[in-house]
Short mmCIF file of C-alpha atoms in Angstrom, two decimals:
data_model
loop_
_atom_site.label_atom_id
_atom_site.label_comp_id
_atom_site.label_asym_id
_atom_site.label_seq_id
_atom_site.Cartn_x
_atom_site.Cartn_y
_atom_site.Cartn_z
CA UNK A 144 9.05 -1.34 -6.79
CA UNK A 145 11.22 1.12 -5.53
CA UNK A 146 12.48 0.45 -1.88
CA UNK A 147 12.67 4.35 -1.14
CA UNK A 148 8.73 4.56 -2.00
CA UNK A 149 6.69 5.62 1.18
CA UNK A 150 2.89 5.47 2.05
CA UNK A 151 1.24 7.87 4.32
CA UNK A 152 -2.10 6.74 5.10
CA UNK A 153 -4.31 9.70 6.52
CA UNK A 154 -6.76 8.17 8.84
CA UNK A 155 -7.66 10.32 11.78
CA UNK A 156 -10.90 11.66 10.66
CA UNK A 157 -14.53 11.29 12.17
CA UNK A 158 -16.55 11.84 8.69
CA UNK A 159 -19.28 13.06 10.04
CA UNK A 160 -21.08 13.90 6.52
CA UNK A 161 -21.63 9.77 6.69
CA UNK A 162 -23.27 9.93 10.30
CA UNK A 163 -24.80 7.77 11.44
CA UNK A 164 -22.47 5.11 10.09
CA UNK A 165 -19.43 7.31 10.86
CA UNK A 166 -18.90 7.72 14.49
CA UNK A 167 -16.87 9.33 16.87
CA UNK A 168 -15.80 6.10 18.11
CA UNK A 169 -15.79 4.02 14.75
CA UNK A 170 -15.39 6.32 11.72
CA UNK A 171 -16.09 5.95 8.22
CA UNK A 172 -12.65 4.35 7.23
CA UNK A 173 -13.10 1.71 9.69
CA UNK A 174 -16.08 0.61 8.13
CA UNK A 175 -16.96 -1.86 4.76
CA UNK A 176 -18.62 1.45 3.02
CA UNK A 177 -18.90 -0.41 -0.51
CA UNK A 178 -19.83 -3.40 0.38
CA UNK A 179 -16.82 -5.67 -0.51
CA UNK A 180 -15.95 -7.10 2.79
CA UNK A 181 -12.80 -4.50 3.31
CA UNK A 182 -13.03 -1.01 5.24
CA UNK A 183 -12.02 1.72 3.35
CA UNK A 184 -8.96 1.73 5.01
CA UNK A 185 -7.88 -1.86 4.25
CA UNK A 186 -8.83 -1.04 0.32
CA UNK A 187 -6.72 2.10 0.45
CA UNK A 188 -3.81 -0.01 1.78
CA UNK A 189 -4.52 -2.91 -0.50
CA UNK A 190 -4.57 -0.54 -3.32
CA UNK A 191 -0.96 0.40 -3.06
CA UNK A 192 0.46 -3.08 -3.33
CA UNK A 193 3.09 -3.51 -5.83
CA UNK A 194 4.13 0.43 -5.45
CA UNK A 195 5.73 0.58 -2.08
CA UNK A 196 7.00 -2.14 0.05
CA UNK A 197 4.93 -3.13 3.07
CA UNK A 198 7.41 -2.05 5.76
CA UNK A 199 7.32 1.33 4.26
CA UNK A 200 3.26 1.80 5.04
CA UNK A 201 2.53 4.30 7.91
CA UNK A 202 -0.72 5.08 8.94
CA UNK A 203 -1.31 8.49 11.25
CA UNK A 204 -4.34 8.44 13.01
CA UNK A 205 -5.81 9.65 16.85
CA UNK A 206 -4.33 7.67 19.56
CA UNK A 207 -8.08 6.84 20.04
CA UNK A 208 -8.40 5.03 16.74
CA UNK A 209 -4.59 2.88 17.22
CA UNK A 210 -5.87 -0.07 18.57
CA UNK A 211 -8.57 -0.23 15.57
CA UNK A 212 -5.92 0.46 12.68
CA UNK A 213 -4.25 -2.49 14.21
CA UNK A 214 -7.29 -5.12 14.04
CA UNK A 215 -7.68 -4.06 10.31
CA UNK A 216 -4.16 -4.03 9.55
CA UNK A 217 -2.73 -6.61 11.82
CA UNK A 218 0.30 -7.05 9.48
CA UNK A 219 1.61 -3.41 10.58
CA UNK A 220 4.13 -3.40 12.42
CA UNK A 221 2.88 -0.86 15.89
CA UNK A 222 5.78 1.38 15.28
CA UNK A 223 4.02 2.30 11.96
CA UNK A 224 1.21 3.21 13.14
CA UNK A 225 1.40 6.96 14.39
CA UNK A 226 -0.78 8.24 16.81
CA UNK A 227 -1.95 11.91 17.20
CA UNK A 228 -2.43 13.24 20.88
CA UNK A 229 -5.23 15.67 18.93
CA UNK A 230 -6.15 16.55 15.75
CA UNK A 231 -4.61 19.49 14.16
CA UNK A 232 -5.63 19.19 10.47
CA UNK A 233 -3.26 17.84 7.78
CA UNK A 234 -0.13 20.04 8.03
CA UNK A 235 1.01 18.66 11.41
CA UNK A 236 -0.34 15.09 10.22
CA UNK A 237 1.75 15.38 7.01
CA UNK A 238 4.83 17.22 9.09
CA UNK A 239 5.06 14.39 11.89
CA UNK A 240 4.75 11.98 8.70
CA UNK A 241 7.50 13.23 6.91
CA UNK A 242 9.90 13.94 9.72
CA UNK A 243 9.45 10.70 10.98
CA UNK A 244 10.26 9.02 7.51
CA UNK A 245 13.08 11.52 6.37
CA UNK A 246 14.95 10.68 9.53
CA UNK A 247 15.16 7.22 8.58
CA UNK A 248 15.72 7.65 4.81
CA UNK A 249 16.51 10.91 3.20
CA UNK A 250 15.92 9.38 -0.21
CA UNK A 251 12.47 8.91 0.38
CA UNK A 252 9.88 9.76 -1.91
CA UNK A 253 5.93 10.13 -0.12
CA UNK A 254 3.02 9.03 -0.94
CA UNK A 255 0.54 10.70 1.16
CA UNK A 256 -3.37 9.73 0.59
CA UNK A 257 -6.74 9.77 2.81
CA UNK A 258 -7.90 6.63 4.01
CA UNK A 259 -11.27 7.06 3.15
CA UNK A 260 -11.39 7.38 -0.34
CA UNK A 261 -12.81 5.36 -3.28
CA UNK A 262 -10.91 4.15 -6.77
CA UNK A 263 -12.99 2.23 -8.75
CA UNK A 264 -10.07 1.37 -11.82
CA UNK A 265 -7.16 0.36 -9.58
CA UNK A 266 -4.54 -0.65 -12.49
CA UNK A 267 -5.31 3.21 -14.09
CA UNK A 268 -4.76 4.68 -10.55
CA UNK A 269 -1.02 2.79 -9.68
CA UNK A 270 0.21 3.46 -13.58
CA UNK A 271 -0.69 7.23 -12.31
CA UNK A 272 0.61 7.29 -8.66
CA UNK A 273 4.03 5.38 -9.96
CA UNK A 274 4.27 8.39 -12.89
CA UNK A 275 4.24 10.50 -10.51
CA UNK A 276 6.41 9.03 -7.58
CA UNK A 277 8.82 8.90 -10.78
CA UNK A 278 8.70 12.80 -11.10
CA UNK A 279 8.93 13.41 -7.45
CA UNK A 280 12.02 11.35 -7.22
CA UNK A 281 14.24 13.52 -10.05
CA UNK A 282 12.74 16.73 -9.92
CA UNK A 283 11.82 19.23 -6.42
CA UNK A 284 8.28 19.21 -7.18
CA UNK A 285 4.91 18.95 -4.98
CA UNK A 286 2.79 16.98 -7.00
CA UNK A 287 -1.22 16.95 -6.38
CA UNK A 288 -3.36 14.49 -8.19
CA UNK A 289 -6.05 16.25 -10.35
CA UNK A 290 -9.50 14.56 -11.17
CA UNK A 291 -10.96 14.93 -14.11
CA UNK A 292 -14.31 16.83 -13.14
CA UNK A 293 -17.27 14.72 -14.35
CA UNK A 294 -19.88 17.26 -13.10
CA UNK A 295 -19.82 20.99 -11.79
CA UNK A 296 -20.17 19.13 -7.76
CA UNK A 297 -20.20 21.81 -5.20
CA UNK A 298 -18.68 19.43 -2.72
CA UNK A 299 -14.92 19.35 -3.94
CA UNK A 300 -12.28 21.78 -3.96
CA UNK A 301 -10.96 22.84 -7.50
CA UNK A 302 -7.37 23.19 -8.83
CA UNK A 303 -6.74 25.61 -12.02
CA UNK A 304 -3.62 24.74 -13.86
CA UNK A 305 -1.53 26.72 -16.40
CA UNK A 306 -2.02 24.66 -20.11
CA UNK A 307 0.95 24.98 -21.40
CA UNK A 308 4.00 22.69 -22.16
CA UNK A 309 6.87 22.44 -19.58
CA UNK A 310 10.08 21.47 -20.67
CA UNK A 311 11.20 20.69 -17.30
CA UNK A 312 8.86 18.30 -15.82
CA UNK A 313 7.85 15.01 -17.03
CA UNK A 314 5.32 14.33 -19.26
CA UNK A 315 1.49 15.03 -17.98
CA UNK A 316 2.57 17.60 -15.54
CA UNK A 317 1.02 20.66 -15.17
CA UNK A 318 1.73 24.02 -13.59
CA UNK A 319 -0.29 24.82 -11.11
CA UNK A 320 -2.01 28.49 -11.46
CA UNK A 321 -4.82 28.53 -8.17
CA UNK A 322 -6.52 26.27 -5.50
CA UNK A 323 -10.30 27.22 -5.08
CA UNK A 324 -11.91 25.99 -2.06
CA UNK A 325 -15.94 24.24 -2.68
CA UNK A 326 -17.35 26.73 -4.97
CA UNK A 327 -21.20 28.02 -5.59
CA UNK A 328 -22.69 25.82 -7.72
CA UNK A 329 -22.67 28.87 -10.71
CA UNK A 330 -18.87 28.94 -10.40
CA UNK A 331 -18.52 25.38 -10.49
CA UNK A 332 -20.21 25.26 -13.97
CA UNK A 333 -17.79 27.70 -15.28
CA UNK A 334 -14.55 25.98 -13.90
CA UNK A 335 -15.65 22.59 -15.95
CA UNK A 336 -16.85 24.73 -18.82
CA UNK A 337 -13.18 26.32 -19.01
CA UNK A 338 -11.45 23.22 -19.21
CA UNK A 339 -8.53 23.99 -17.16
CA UNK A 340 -9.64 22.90 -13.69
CA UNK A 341 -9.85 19.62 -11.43
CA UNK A 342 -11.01 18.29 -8.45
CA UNK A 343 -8.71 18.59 -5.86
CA UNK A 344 -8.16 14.99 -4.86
CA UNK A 345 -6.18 15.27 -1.42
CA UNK A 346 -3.64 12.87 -3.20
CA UNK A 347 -0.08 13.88 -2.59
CA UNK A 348 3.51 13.09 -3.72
CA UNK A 349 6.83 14.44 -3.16
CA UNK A 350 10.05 14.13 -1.64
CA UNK A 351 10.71 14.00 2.09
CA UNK A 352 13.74 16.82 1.66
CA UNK A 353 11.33 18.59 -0.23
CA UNK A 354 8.02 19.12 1.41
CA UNK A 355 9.80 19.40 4.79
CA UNK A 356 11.73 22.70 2.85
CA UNK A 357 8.43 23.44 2.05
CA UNK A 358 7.52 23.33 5.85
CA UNK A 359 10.30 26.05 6.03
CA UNK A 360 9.54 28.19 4.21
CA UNK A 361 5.75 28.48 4.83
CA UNK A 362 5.00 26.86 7.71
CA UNK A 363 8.11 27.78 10.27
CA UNK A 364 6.46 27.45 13.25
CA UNK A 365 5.62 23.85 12.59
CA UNK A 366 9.17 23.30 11.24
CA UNK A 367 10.71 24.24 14.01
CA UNK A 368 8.62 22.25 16.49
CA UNK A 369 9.40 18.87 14.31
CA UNK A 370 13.16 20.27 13.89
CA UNK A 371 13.65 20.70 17.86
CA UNK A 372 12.27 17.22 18.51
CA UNK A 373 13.63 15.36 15.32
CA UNK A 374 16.20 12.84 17.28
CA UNK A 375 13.74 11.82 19.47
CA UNK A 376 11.94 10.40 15.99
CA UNK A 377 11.50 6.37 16.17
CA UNK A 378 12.96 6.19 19.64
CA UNK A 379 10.94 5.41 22.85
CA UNK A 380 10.78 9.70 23.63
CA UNK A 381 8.39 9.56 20.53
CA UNK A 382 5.18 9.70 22.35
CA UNK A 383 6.06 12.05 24.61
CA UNK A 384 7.19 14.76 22.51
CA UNK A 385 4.45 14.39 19.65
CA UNK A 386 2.44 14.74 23.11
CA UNK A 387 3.90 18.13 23.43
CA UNK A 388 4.97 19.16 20.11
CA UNK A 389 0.83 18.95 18.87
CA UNK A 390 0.13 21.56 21.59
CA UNK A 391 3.07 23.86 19.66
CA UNK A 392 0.89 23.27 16.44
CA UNK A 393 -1.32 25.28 14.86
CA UNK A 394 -4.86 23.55 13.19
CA UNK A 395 -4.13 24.24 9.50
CA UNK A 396 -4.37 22.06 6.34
CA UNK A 397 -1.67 21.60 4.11
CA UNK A 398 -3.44 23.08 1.22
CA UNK A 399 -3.97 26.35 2.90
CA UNK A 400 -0.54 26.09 5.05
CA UNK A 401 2.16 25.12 1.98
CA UNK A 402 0.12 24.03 -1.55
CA UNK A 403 -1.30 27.36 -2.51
CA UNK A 404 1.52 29.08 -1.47
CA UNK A 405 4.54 27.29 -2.98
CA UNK A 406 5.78 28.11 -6.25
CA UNK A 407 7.04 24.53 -6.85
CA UNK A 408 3.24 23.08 -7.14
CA UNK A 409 2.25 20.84 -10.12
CA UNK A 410 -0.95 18.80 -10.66
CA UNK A 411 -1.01 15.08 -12.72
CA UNK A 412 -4.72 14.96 -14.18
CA UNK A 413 -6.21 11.61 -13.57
CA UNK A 414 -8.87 9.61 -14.66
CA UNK A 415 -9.80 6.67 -12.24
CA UNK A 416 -12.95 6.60 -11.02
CA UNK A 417 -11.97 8.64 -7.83
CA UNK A 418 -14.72 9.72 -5.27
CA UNK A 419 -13.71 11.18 -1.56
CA UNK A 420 -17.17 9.14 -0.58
CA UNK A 421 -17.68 12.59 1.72
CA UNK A 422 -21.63 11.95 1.46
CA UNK A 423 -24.23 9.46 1.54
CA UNK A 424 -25.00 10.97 -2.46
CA UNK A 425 -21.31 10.13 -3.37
CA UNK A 426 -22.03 6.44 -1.99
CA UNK A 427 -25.38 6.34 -4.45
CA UNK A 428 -23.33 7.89 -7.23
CA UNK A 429 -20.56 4.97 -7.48
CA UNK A 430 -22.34 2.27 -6.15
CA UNK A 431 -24.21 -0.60 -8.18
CA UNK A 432 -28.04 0.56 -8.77
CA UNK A 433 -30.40 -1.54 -9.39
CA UNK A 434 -33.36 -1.13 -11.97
CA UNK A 435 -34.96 1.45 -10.14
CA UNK A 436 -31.65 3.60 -9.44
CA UNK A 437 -31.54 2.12 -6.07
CA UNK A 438 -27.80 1.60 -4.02
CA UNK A 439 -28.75 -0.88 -1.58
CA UNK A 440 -26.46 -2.81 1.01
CA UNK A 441 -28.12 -4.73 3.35
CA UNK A 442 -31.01 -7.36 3.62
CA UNK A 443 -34.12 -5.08 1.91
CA UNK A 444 -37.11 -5.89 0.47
CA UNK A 445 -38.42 -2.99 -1.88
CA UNK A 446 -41.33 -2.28 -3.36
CA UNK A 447 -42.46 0.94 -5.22
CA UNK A 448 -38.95 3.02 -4.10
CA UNK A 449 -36.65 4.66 -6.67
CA UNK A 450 -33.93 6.55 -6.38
CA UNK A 451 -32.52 5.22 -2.89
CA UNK A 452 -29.46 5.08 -0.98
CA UNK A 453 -30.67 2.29 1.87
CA UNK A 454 -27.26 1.18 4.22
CA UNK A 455 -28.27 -0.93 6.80
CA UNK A 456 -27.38 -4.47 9.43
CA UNK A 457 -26.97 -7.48 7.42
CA UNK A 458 -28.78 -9.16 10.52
CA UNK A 459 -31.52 -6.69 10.22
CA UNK A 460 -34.12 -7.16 7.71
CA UNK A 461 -35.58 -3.87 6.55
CA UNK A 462 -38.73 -3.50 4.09
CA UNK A 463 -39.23 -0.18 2.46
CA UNK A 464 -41.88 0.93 0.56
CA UNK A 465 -43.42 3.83 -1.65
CA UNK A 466 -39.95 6.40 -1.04
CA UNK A 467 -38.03 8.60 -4.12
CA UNK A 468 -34.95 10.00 -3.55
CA UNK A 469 -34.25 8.97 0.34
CA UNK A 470 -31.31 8.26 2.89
CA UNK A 471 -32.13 5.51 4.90
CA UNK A 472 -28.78 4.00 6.93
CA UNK A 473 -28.98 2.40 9.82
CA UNK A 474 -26.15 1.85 12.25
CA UNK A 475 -26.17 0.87 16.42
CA UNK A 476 -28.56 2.75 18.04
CA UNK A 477 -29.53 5.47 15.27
CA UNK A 478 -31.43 4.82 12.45
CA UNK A 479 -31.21 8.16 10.02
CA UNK A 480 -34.02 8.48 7.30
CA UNK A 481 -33.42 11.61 5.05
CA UNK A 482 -34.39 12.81 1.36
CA UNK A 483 -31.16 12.64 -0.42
CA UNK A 484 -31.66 16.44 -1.41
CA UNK A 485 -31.11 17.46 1.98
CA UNK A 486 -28.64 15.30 2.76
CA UNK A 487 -25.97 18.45 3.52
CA UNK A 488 -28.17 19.19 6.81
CA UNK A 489 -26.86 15.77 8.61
CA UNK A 490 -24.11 17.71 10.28
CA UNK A 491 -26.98 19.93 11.48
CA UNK A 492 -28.75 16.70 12.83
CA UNK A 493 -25.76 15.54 14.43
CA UNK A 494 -24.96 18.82 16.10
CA UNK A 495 -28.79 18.75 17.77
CA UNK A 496 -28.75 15.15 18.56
CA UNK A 497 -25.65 16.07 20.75
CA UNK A 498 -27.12 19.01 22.05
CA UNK A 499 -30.78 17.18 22.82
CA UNK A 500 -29.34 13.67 23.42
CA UNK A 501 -25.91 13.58 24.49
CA UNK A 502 -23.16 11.73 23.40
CA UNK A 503 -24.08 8.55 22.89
CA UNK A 504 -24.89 9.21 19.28
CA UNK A 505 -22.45 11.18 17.27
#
């Protein structure tokens, strides 16, 4: 383990695709999505043991959401915990991230991953992170992790890469050619059928020197806003100047702002049973079904239902019968039942439960 290895955990968003067990005020990573007794952002932490040392974990999140990143890691240190005045997308995230760690080691290579993901083969997925921390730390490189597409899924963002052998970079590195943002689902057929495409995982890894040259070159006006207010990094002016510096800041990810941009961009395929769990169909897809194709957590009684995604109380009991191809989660006061095919209309629901209802819901 390499004591210059950094982990940024991402963990500011609301998931609302996973409403109405993702909540403004308790969001998907904060909860025990597949059912194994961790929230999704303890298992990302957990998953990263034995690659970078514990006091070089930082979580960003919204000041709203500090106190909660605490209960589930109550082993972090406060100071590692950065809090976002507002959110601003991943480029400022990523910026304050890597400004923060650079100024206390220069050597440091980053790690930076979403906190809501799934891995299902953990040993496959550090043997790939660690190949490519190792690439990061000898060449000037922005390395994205690739998936493997297993389907042409209209819900992911796709990354083309150039096939050819580069005698510059380490072994399993590829060239990056073009980022495509969620495609139809006729396009999507033809980027698996070419061969040369992956999912876009959100997984990063580079060098602090490096991405924050990438900041400027493509992203000035955010360099400049972390440059002015660097020394005040990890002293007690922190707060107060992310307070200002996030009103400087443009909402922009860093896909858009530096990664389709820079000329420096290479993807590592992968292969580890990766899902961004973005949808209730992504939670049915990885989860344990049982004879009927069923994903239940919860206590449920079924009878004559196939084809289910059922999430609700463990205090609750729930008996369904006679439904194919549902939604049914259940969480506080809302209890969402939906066929799975519609599924991409819960941010509509959400949007007129607001408007009809108030806030009390979303």
């Amino acid at each position: 383990m390499e004591q210059n290895t950094y982990l940024v955990v991402m963990a500011g968003g609301i998931g609302s695709r996973f409403w109405p067990f993702s909540r403004t005020n308790h969001p998907k990573q904060f909860h025990d999505v597949m059912g194994v007794g961790r929230s999704m952002l303890q298992l990302t932490v957990d998953r990263f043991q034995g690659v970078c040392p514990p006091e070089n974990v930082f979580v960003v999140t919204n000041r709203d959401y500090t106190e909660l990143v605490h209960q589930h890691l109550p082993e972090l240190p406060l100071d590692q915990i950065l809090g976002e005045p507002i959110g601003r997308n991943t480029a400022p995230c990523i910026a304050y991230a890597s400004y923060r760690i650079m100024q206390r080691d220069p050597q440091a290579v980053i790690i930076v991953t979403p906190a809501d993901h799934a891995v299902l083969r953990e040993e496959e997925f550090r043997s790939t992170i660690t190949r490519a921390v190792d690439a990061a730390r000898t060449h000037e490189v922005l390395i994205t992790l690739g998936i493997k597409p297993a389907r042409p899924d209209t819900g992911y963002g796709y990354i083309q890469y150039l096939d050819q052998d580069d005698s510059g970079m380490p072994g399993g590195l590829k060239k990056v050619k073009t980022f495509t943002e969620k495609p139809n689902l006729e396009l999507a057929k033809m980027f698996v059928e070419s061969g040369d495409f992956l999912w876009n995982s959100g997984l990063f890894v580079w060098r602090a020197d490096v991405i924050v040259q990438a900041f400027h070159s493509y992203l000035s006006d955010i360099s400049e806003v972390f440059d002015d207010g660097l020394a005040q990094l990890g002293t007690p002016q922190e707060e107060d100047f992310i307070t200002q510096a996030y009103t400087r800041c443009r909402n922009i990810s860093i896909d858009y702002g530096i990664m389709e941009k820079a000329d420096n961009v290479y993807v590592l395929p992968a292969d580890f049973g990766w899902s961004d769990l973005g949808t209730w169909d992504s939670l049915h897809r990885i989860g344990r079904p049982d004879e009927c194709n069923n994903v239940v957590d919860g206590d449920v009684i079924l009878y004559d239902t196939c084809e289910c995604v059922i999430k609700t109380p463990s205090e609750r009991l729930v008996v369904v019968q006679g439904l194919d191809g549902y939604i049914v989660a259940e969480y506080d006061n809302v209890l969402l039942i939906c066929k799975r095919t519609e599924e991409q209309r819960v941010k509509e629901f959400v949007a007129d439960v607001k408007a009809k209802k108030g806030h009390g819901y979303n």
